[in-house]
Amino acid sequence: MKLIVEHRGRADEVVVDRQGEVWLVRVGETDYEVDAVTVAGTARSLRVAGSQYEVDLAHLGDGRYEVSRGGWVEELRVQDPLAYLAGRAHGAVAEDSSQTVTAYMPGRVAAVLVEEGARVAAGDGVLVLEAMKMENEIQAERDGVVGRILVGLGEAVEGGDPLFELD
Amino acid sequence: MPGRERPLRKVLVANRGEIAVRILRALREMGIRGAAIYSEPDRRGLPVVLADEAHPIGAAASAESYLRAAAIVELARQIGADAVHPGYGFLAENAEFAAMCATAGVTFIGPPAEAMAAMGSKIESRRLMRAAGVPVVPGGEEALADLDQAASFAESIGYPVMLKAAAGGGGKGMRRVEAADQLAAAYRAARSEARASFADDRVYIEKFLVRPRHLEIQVLGDTQGKLVSLGERECSLQRRHQKVVEEAPSPVMTPELRQRMGEAAVRAAAAVGYTNAGTVEFMLDASGDFYFLEMNARLQVEHPVTEWVTGLDIVRAQIEIACGKPLGPEFDTVEPRGHAFEVRIYAEDPYRNFAPSPGRLRRLRWPDGPGVRVDAGVYEGDEVTIHYDPLLAKLTVWGGDRGQALARLDRALAELRIEGIRTTVPLFQALLEDDDFRRGDLDIEMLDRKLSNGELRAERPAELADLGALAAAVEHVERTARIAAVSPPARRDRWRQTARREGLR
């Protein structure tokens, strides 16, 4: 099966074939023979190139995976080549348009730092979310203009809730 | 009731998380019944399931549960608890709570309320320490009358000095002065900044310590008047004033300095009539001078590193002291054996500037084996909520020397698996690669300095760069096959069409 894997800041063509008990996997130009088993739950043991690696795999939906190896966590996306190309075309159109910034954690809105229509630079604080007795500034990830602010002071938000628009 | 021993049959643990578990463990080992309290979201928490009995104390917010002093004292009375152990945080250093326990006839496992109150005030404790001959950072106390007074005072304590706003906080009205010729400008600037920020332009001078270390001495005092030092802990690795990694002994400690610092700590504790466990915090500067910072009138988070190198059980000692038992001969000449580290595993995301990372602990495997101890407040499947302190667990290790302890810490972190939320583990792994940390070359600003320089980032393990791609690709193929096997053909086709449409939209 041919796939496109986005990882390490690039997209690689990955070819996966089952060969009896092992997997033959080509990543870009490199061939690997992989023995992969489920240890328990989301834990996997991979034997590859003479070494054993224990990783944890979480499927985040839509071909997105989080692969964790103790401390190191990597997010990857696996797609069939057609979906990948379609996604790229879609992404090119979507660029520069408005973006809704969502909460990456649950919390309570402790402060709103700018007004709607304010011009912000990448790294400027827009909101402050409070959780676990700590205040965390939600910053603009790029330069832009703050559109509608979708939450009010004191409001409780869940992870994934829309917070504000950045045009 | 000094001098009279009084056994405890039941103790109420007025806390949650790992420290409640730690106290319940000591109680069980001593044959004392342990009663836990819990807020609504903590009903399934580890302390509750390990306790002999557990009682609801209110809603999620701390103010409506773990901080309800009167309700906790009333509960202790109702369930017939002889004593309350407050742990750390919450009500642990609340002198009023300690006094309420005494009034209700419930033993407070900690220092007397008066000692706690005396140490609770920064100005009062500095004055007491100075009177007791404990070195404090030179300066402070008096606001400066004018520039001339500032100049002569700075001269007397020596440059560099720090100008600070008397009403201050948050770095406002603070100016570091390297030499006499900078004083006039800095004095004016500090005063006008203080006036703008606090409507109060009084400033005072303090000696500025260059890259000091944070060292602290664990003390224990019984109710017969015996006070001992259990040696130091090095706690210089802090992120925004929050300790992150501790070790004992300090890499710069000498027997002579330990002796002097231990004696100063005991004098500090004696000056306020201290009993039970406490910690005297000092700053140690590059020239080997140390200064009193504050006294923590409670059990410390990092007490396990002292337990590792002394072989003593500090929580057990606290309970015995509260029973009126005198400190035995094992506390007389305590010398550290080997070396111990503690890393605090917080539910914070080092990839996102240490933002809180609540959620379900999908997977948990603690490290084990020689020289490893885990004090955890959570279990696999448990839910980490946003309501409380993000400390999940403390991983402590012991080795015959610092090098072996570092190797064990490295090994233990490699065994550890926490999945479902992000933790500070990658920071510790990065620290283990840091030359300054490995050499023990530490100061209190080092961690913040390195983090703001972009150092100590989690690094991709060198051994196999494509590992993530291999794991995800194989998983994806197996997953796709599984979905195909369980989906009826009609639905599968429609799902594919939708996927294509979504992709092309």
Tab-separated table of C-alpha atoms in Angstrom, chain B residues 218-491:
chain	number	residue	atom	x	y	z
B	218	GLN	CA	15.620	19.892	56.910
B	219	VAL	CA	15.070	20.210	60.632
B	220	LEU	CA	13.115	18.131	63.123
B	221	GLY	CA	12.204	19.155	66.635
B	222	ASP	CA	10.522	17.113	69.341
B	223	THR	CA	8.285	18.484	72.090
B	224	GLN	CA	11.059	17.915	74.664
B	225	GLY	CA	13.120	20.711	73.110
B	226	LYS	CA	15.527	18.682	70.997
B	227	LEU	CA	16.154	20.145	67.527
B	228	VAL	CA	18.267	18.438	64.886
B	229	SER	CA	19.393	19.083	61.316
B	230	LEU	CA	19.034	16.281	58.772
B	231	GLY	CA	21.313	18.019	56.281
B	232	GLU	CA	20.755	19.974	53.127
B	233	ARG	CA	18.889	19.738	49.847
B	234	GLU	CA	20.005	21.604	46.757
B	235	CYS	CA	16.937	23.155	45.096
B	236	SER	CA	18.502	25.620	42.666
B	237	LEU	CA	16.719	24.253	39.624
B	238	GLN	CA	13.527	26.304	39.555
B	239	ARG	CA	11.254	27.474	36.793
B	240	ARG	CA	9.574	30.755	37.694
B	241	HIS	CA	10.361	30.232	41.399
B	242	GLN	CA	8.838	26.737	41.303
B	243	LYS	CA	11.247	23.951	42.221
B	244	VAL	CA	11.633	21.375	39.474
B	245	VAL	CA	14.613	19.177	40.407
B	246	GLU	CA	16.175	18.684	43.845
B	247	GLU	CA	19.135	16.713	45.064
B	248	ALA	CA	21.004	15.794	48.222
B	249	PRO	CA	23.715	16.317	49.114
B	250	SER	CA	24.445	19.595	47.347
B	251	PRO	CA	27.314	19.224	44.850
B	252	VAL	CA	29.096	22.174	46.525
B	253	MET	CA	28.597	21.127	50.143
B	254	THR	CA	31.536	20.548	52.460
B	255	PRO	CA	31.308	19.002	55.946
B	256	GLU	CA	32.347	22.342	57.436
B	257	LEU	CA	29.662	24.330	55.564
B	258	ARG	CA	27.037	21.685	56.351
B	259	GLN	CA	27.909	22.023	60.022
B	260	ARG	CA	27.588	25.830	59.958
B	261	MET	CA	24.418	25.855	57.885
B	262	GLY	CA	22.839	23.112	60.027
B	263	GLU	CA	23.616	25.068	63.198
B	264	ALA	CA	22.148	28.248	61.714
B	265	ALA	CA	18.972	26.346	60.737
B	266	VAL	CA	18.611	24.912	64.230
B	267	ARG	CA	19.101	28.407	65.728
B	268	ALA	CA	16.432	29.740	63.355
B	269	ALA	CA	13.956	27.048	64.396
B	270	ALA	CA	14.772	27.452	68.082
B	271	ALA	CA	14.197	31.218	67.885
B	272	VAL	CA	10.499	30.640	67.195
B	273	GLY	CA	10.013	27.599	69.461
B	274	TYR	CA	9.700	25.267	66.497
B	275	THR	CA	8.708	21.625	66.805
B	276	ASN	CA	7.982	18.908	64.228
B	277	ALA	CA	9.368	18.978	60.651
B	278	GLY	CA	10.393	22.205	58.977
B	279	THR	CA	12.757	23.524	56.371
B	280	VAL	CA	15.019	26.536	56.601
B	281	GLU	CA	15.786	27.962	53.181
B	282	PHE	CA	19.062	29.732	52.440
B	283	MET	CA	20.718	31.442	49.506
B	284	LEU	CA	24.353	30.488	49.038
B	285	ASP	CA	26.466	32.914	47.035
B	286	ALA	CA	29.584	32.226	44.994
B	287	SER	CA	31.890	33.221	47.870
B	288	GLY	CA	30.392	30.572	50.142
B	289	ASP	CA	28.365	32.978	52.308
B	290	PHE	CA	24.804	31.945	53.028
B	291	TYR	CA	21.742	33.966	53.981
B	292	PHE	CA	18.377	33.068	55.509
B	293	LEU	CA	15.540	33.272	53.002
B	294	GLU	CA	12.527	31.859	54.821
B	295	MET	CA	11.369	28.918	56.876
B	296	ASN	CA	8.751	26.565	55.506
B	297	ALA	CA	6.731	25.467	58.502
B	298	ARG	CA	5.570	22.154	57.044
B	299	LEU	CA	6.553	18.945	55.331
B	300	GLN	CA	8.258	19.770	52.011
B	301	VAL	CA	7.406	18.277	48.627
B	302	GLU	CA	11.045	17.242	48.237
B	303	HIS	CA	11.432	15.441	51.597
B	304	PRO	CA	12.070	12.053	49.878
B	305	VAL	CA	15.603	13.040	48.796
B	306	THR	CA	16.508	13.528	52.464
B	307	GLU	CA	14.828	10.222	53.315
B	308	TRP	CA	16.949	8.493	50.649
B	309	VAL	CA	20.303	9.783	51.919
B	310	THR	CA	19.527	9.528	55.651
B	311	GLY	CA	17.467	6.343	55.732
B	312	LEU	CA	14.944	8.141	57.970
B	313	ASP	CA	11.166	8.351	57.527
B	314	ILE	CA	10.298	12.027	57.981
B	315	VAL	CA	6.508	11.582	57.937
B	316	ARG	CA	6.752	8.840	60.543
B	317	ALA	CA	8.953	11.126	62.640
B	318	GLN	CA	6.325	13.897	62.327
B	319	ILE	CA	3.620	11.587	63.631
B	320	GLU	CA	5.779	10.312	66.487
B	321	ILE	CA	6.663	13.890	67.480
B	322	ALA	CA	2.945	14.724	67.465
B	323	CYS	CA	2.423	11.770	69.838
B	324	GLY	CA	4.905	13.398	72.208
B	325	LYS	CA	7.659	10.863	71.539
B	326	PRO	CA	11.234	12.188	71.881
B	327	LEU	CA	13.625	12.030	68.903
B	328	GLY	CA	15.809	8.956	69.330
B	329	PRO	CA	19.596	8.596	69.011
B	330	GLU	CA	19.295	7.809	65.274
B	331	PHE	CA	18.685	11.541	64.768
B	332	ASP	CA	21.826	12.670	66.601
B	333	THR	CA	24.579	12.505	63.990
B	334	VAL	CA	22.964	12.349	60.596
B	335	GLU	CA	25.420	12.138	57.706
B	336	PRO	CA	24.241	11.734	54.112
B	337	ARG	CA	24.997	8.415	52.466
B	338	GLY	CA	25.177	8.339	48.662
B	339	HIS	CA	23.267	10.762	46.471
B	340	ALA	CA	19.594	11.279	45.633
B	341	PHE	CA	17.655	13.213	43.002
B	342	GLU	CA	14.008	14.158	42.748
B	343	VAL	CA	12.245	15.248	39.581
B	344	ARG	CA	8.752	16.689	39.858
B	345	ILE	CA	6.496	15.294	37.179
B	346	TYR	CA	3.967	18.017	36.430
B	347	ALA	CA	0.996	17.802	34.047
B	348	GLU	CA	2.482	20.650	32.043
B	349	ASP	CA	3.339	20.687	28.367
B	350	PRO	CA	6.992	21.599	27.800
B	351	TYR	CA	6.184	21.820	24.077
B	352	ARG	CA	3.686	24.625	24.798
B	353	ASN	CA	5.533	26.807	27.258
B	354	PHE	CA	4.502	24.598	30.201
B	355	ALA	CA	0.761	25.138	29.775
B	356	PRO	CA	-1.392	22.888	31.987
B	357	SER	CA	-2.158	19.549	30.374
B	358	PRO	CA	-5.205	17.995	31.992
B	359	GLY	CA	-6.852	14.818	30.701
B	360	ARG	CA	-7.160	11.078	31.123
B	361	LEU	CA	-4.056	9.038	31.841
B	362	ARG	CA	-4.482	6.532	29.059
B	363	ARG	CA	-1.335	4.739	30.005
B	364	LEU	CA	0.925	4.804	33.025
B	365	ARG	CA	3.976	2.709	33.764
B	366	TRP	CA	6.142	3.825	36.625
B	367	PRO	CA	9.819	2.924	36.655
B	368	ASP	CA	11.000	0.354	39.141
B	369	GLY	CA	14.109	-1.543	40.154
B	370	PRO	CA	17.189	-0.630	42.217
B	371	GLY	CA	17.289	2.821	43.815
B	372	VAL	CA	13.988	4.046	42.376
B	373	ARG	CA	11.018	5.447	44.305
B	374	VAL	CA	7.815	6.924	42.952
B	375	ASP	CA	5.432	9.002	45.056
B	376	ALA	CA	2.391	9.319	42.817
B	377	GLY	CA	-1.079	10.690	43.379
B	378	VAL	CA	-2.591	9.174	40.243
B	379	TYR	CA	-3.105	5.777	38.579
B	380	GLU	CA	-3.598	4.526	35.025
B	381	GLY	CA	-7.047	5.525	33.786
B	382	ASP	CA	-7.228	8.380	36.276
B	383	GLU	CA	-8.422	11.829	35.221
B	384	VAL	CA	-6.165	14.849	35.786
B	385	THR	CA	-8.495	17.812	36.318
B	386	ILE	CA	-7.830	21.508	35.956
B	387	HIS	CA	-8.798	22.270	39.537
B	388	TYR	CA	-5.592	21.578	41.441
B	389	ASP	CA	-1.827	21.760	41.457
B	390	PRO	CA	-0.411	19.963	38.381
B	391	LEU	CA	2.043	17.765	40.349
B	392	LEU	CA	1.320	14.164	39.299
B	393	ALA	CA	4.192	12.378	40.940
B	394	LYS	CA	7.695	12.685	42.267
B	395	LEU	CA	10.310	10.354	40.872
B	396	THR	CA	13.269	10.006	43.225
B	397	VAL	CA	16.385	7.912	42.726
B	398	TRP	CA	19.347	6.970	44.894
B	399	GLY	CA	22.879	6.049	43.877
B	400	GLY	CA	26.149	5.417	45.704
B	401	ASP	CA	27.434	8.680	44.249
B	402	ARG	CA	26.129	11.519	42.069
B	403	GLY	CA	27.162	9.794	38.851
B	404	GLN	CA	25.302	6.594	39.676
B	405	ALA	CA	22.249	8.578	40.769
B	406	LEU	CA	22.259	10.443	37.437
B	407	ALA	CA	22.524	7.161	35.534
B	408	ARG	CA	19.607	5.752	37.515
B	409	LEU	CA	17.521	8.846	36.845
B	410	ASP	CA	18.238	8.474	33.132
B	411	ARG	CA	17.334	4.792	33.233
B	412	ALA	CA	14.161	5.385	35.273
B	413	LEU	CA	12.951	8.107	32.877
B	414	ALA	CA	13.501	5.722	29.958
B	415	GLU	CA	11.264	3.132	31.646
B	416	LEU	CA	8.558	5.631	32.524
B	417	ARG	CA	5.485	5.878	30.291
B	418	ILE	CA	2.784	8.492	30.783
B	419	GLU	CA	0.389	8.735	27.847
B	420	GLY	CA	-2.761	10.750	27.353
B	421	ILE	CA	-1.421	14.031	28.680
B	422	ARG	CA	1.846	15.937	28.372
B	423	THR	CA	4.298	16.081	31.260
B	424	THR	CA	7.601	17.694	32.200
B	425	VAL	CA	9.504	14.446	31.564
B	426	PRO	CA	11.142	15.713	28.317
B	427	LEU	CA	12.610	18.626	30.298
B	428	PHE	CA	14.359	16.190	32.659
B	429	GLN	CA	15.670	14.167	29.737
B	430	ALA	CA	17.064	17.355	28.200
B	431	LEU	CA	18.591	18.346	31.555
B	432	LEU	CA	20.385	14.997	31.730
B	433	GLU	CA	22.149	16.011	28.500
B	434	ASP	CA	23.102	19.434	29.883
B	435	ASP	CA	26.765	19.837	30.874
B	436	ASP	CA	26.101	22.393	33.634
B	437	PHE	CA	23.522	20.151	35.271
B	438	ARG	CA	25.751	17.075	34.957
B	439	ARG	CA	28.620	18.969	36.573
B	440	GLY	CA	26.337	20.260	39.350
B	441	ASP	CA	27.066	23.833	38.299
B	442	LEU	CA	23.724	25.358	39.295
B	443	ASP	CA	22.131	28.629	40.323
B	444	ILE	CA	18.546	29.732	40.896
B	445	GLU	CA	18.194	31.481	37.540
B	446	MET	CA	19.846	28.782	35.461
B	447	LEU	CA	16.721	26.953	34.351
B	448	ASP	CA	14.802	30.104	33.339
B	449	ARG	CA	17.921	31.412	31.607
B	450	LYS	CA	18.446	28.248	29.580
B	451	LEU	CA	14.769	27.939	28.688
B	452	SER	CA	14.551	31.521	27.479
B	453	ASN	CA	17.699	30.903	25.398
B	454	GLY	CA	15.877	28.046	23.717
B	455	GLU	CA	18.035	25.425	25.400
B	456	LEU	CA	16.747	22.238	27.050
B	457	ARG	CA	14.403	21.409	24.207
B	458	ALA	CA	13.255	17.850	23.784
B	459	GLU	CA	15.449	16.211	21.160
B	460	ARG	CA	14.467	13.516	18.744
B	461	PRO	CA	16.128	10.299	19.930
B	462	ALA	CA	19.089	9.872	17.607
B	463	GLU	CA	18.828	6.157	17.002
B	464	LEU	CA	16.136	5.911	14.284
B	465	ALA	CA	14.704	9.038	12.707
B	466	ASP	CA	12.031	7.180	10.728
B	467	LEU	CA	10.683	5.296	13.760
B	468	GLY	CA	7.553	7.437	14.036
B	469	ALA	CA	6.800	7.032	10.322
B	470	LEU	CA	7.246	3.250	10.518
B	471	ALA	CA	4.984	2.922	13.543
B	472	ALA	CA	2.276	5.211	12.159
B	473	ALA	CA	2.321	3.715	8.655
B	474	VAL	CA	1.994	0.119	9.873
B	475	GLU	CA	-0.718	1.189	12.292
B	476	HIS	CA	-2.575	3.008	9.531
B	477	VAL	CA	-2.536	-0.016	7.212
B	478	GLU	CA	-3.772	-2.331	9.996
B	479	ARG	CA	-6.407	0.177	11.008
B	480	THR	CA	-7.677	0.623	7.462
B	481	ALA	CA	-7.906	-3.174	7.115
B	482	ARG	CA	-9.837	-3.428	10.389
B	483	ILE	CA	-12.315	-0.746	9.350
B	484	ALA	CA	-12.777	-2.414	5.938
B	485	ALA	CA	-13.414	-5.771	7.620
B	486	VAL	CA	-16.204	-4.493	9.864
B	487	SER	CA	-17.909	-2.043	7.493
B	488	PRO	CA	-20.677	-3.321	5.217
B	489	PRO	CA	-19.758	-2.687	1.532
B	490	ALA	CA	-22.454	-0.085	0.887
B	491	ARG	CA	-21.400	2.028	3.837
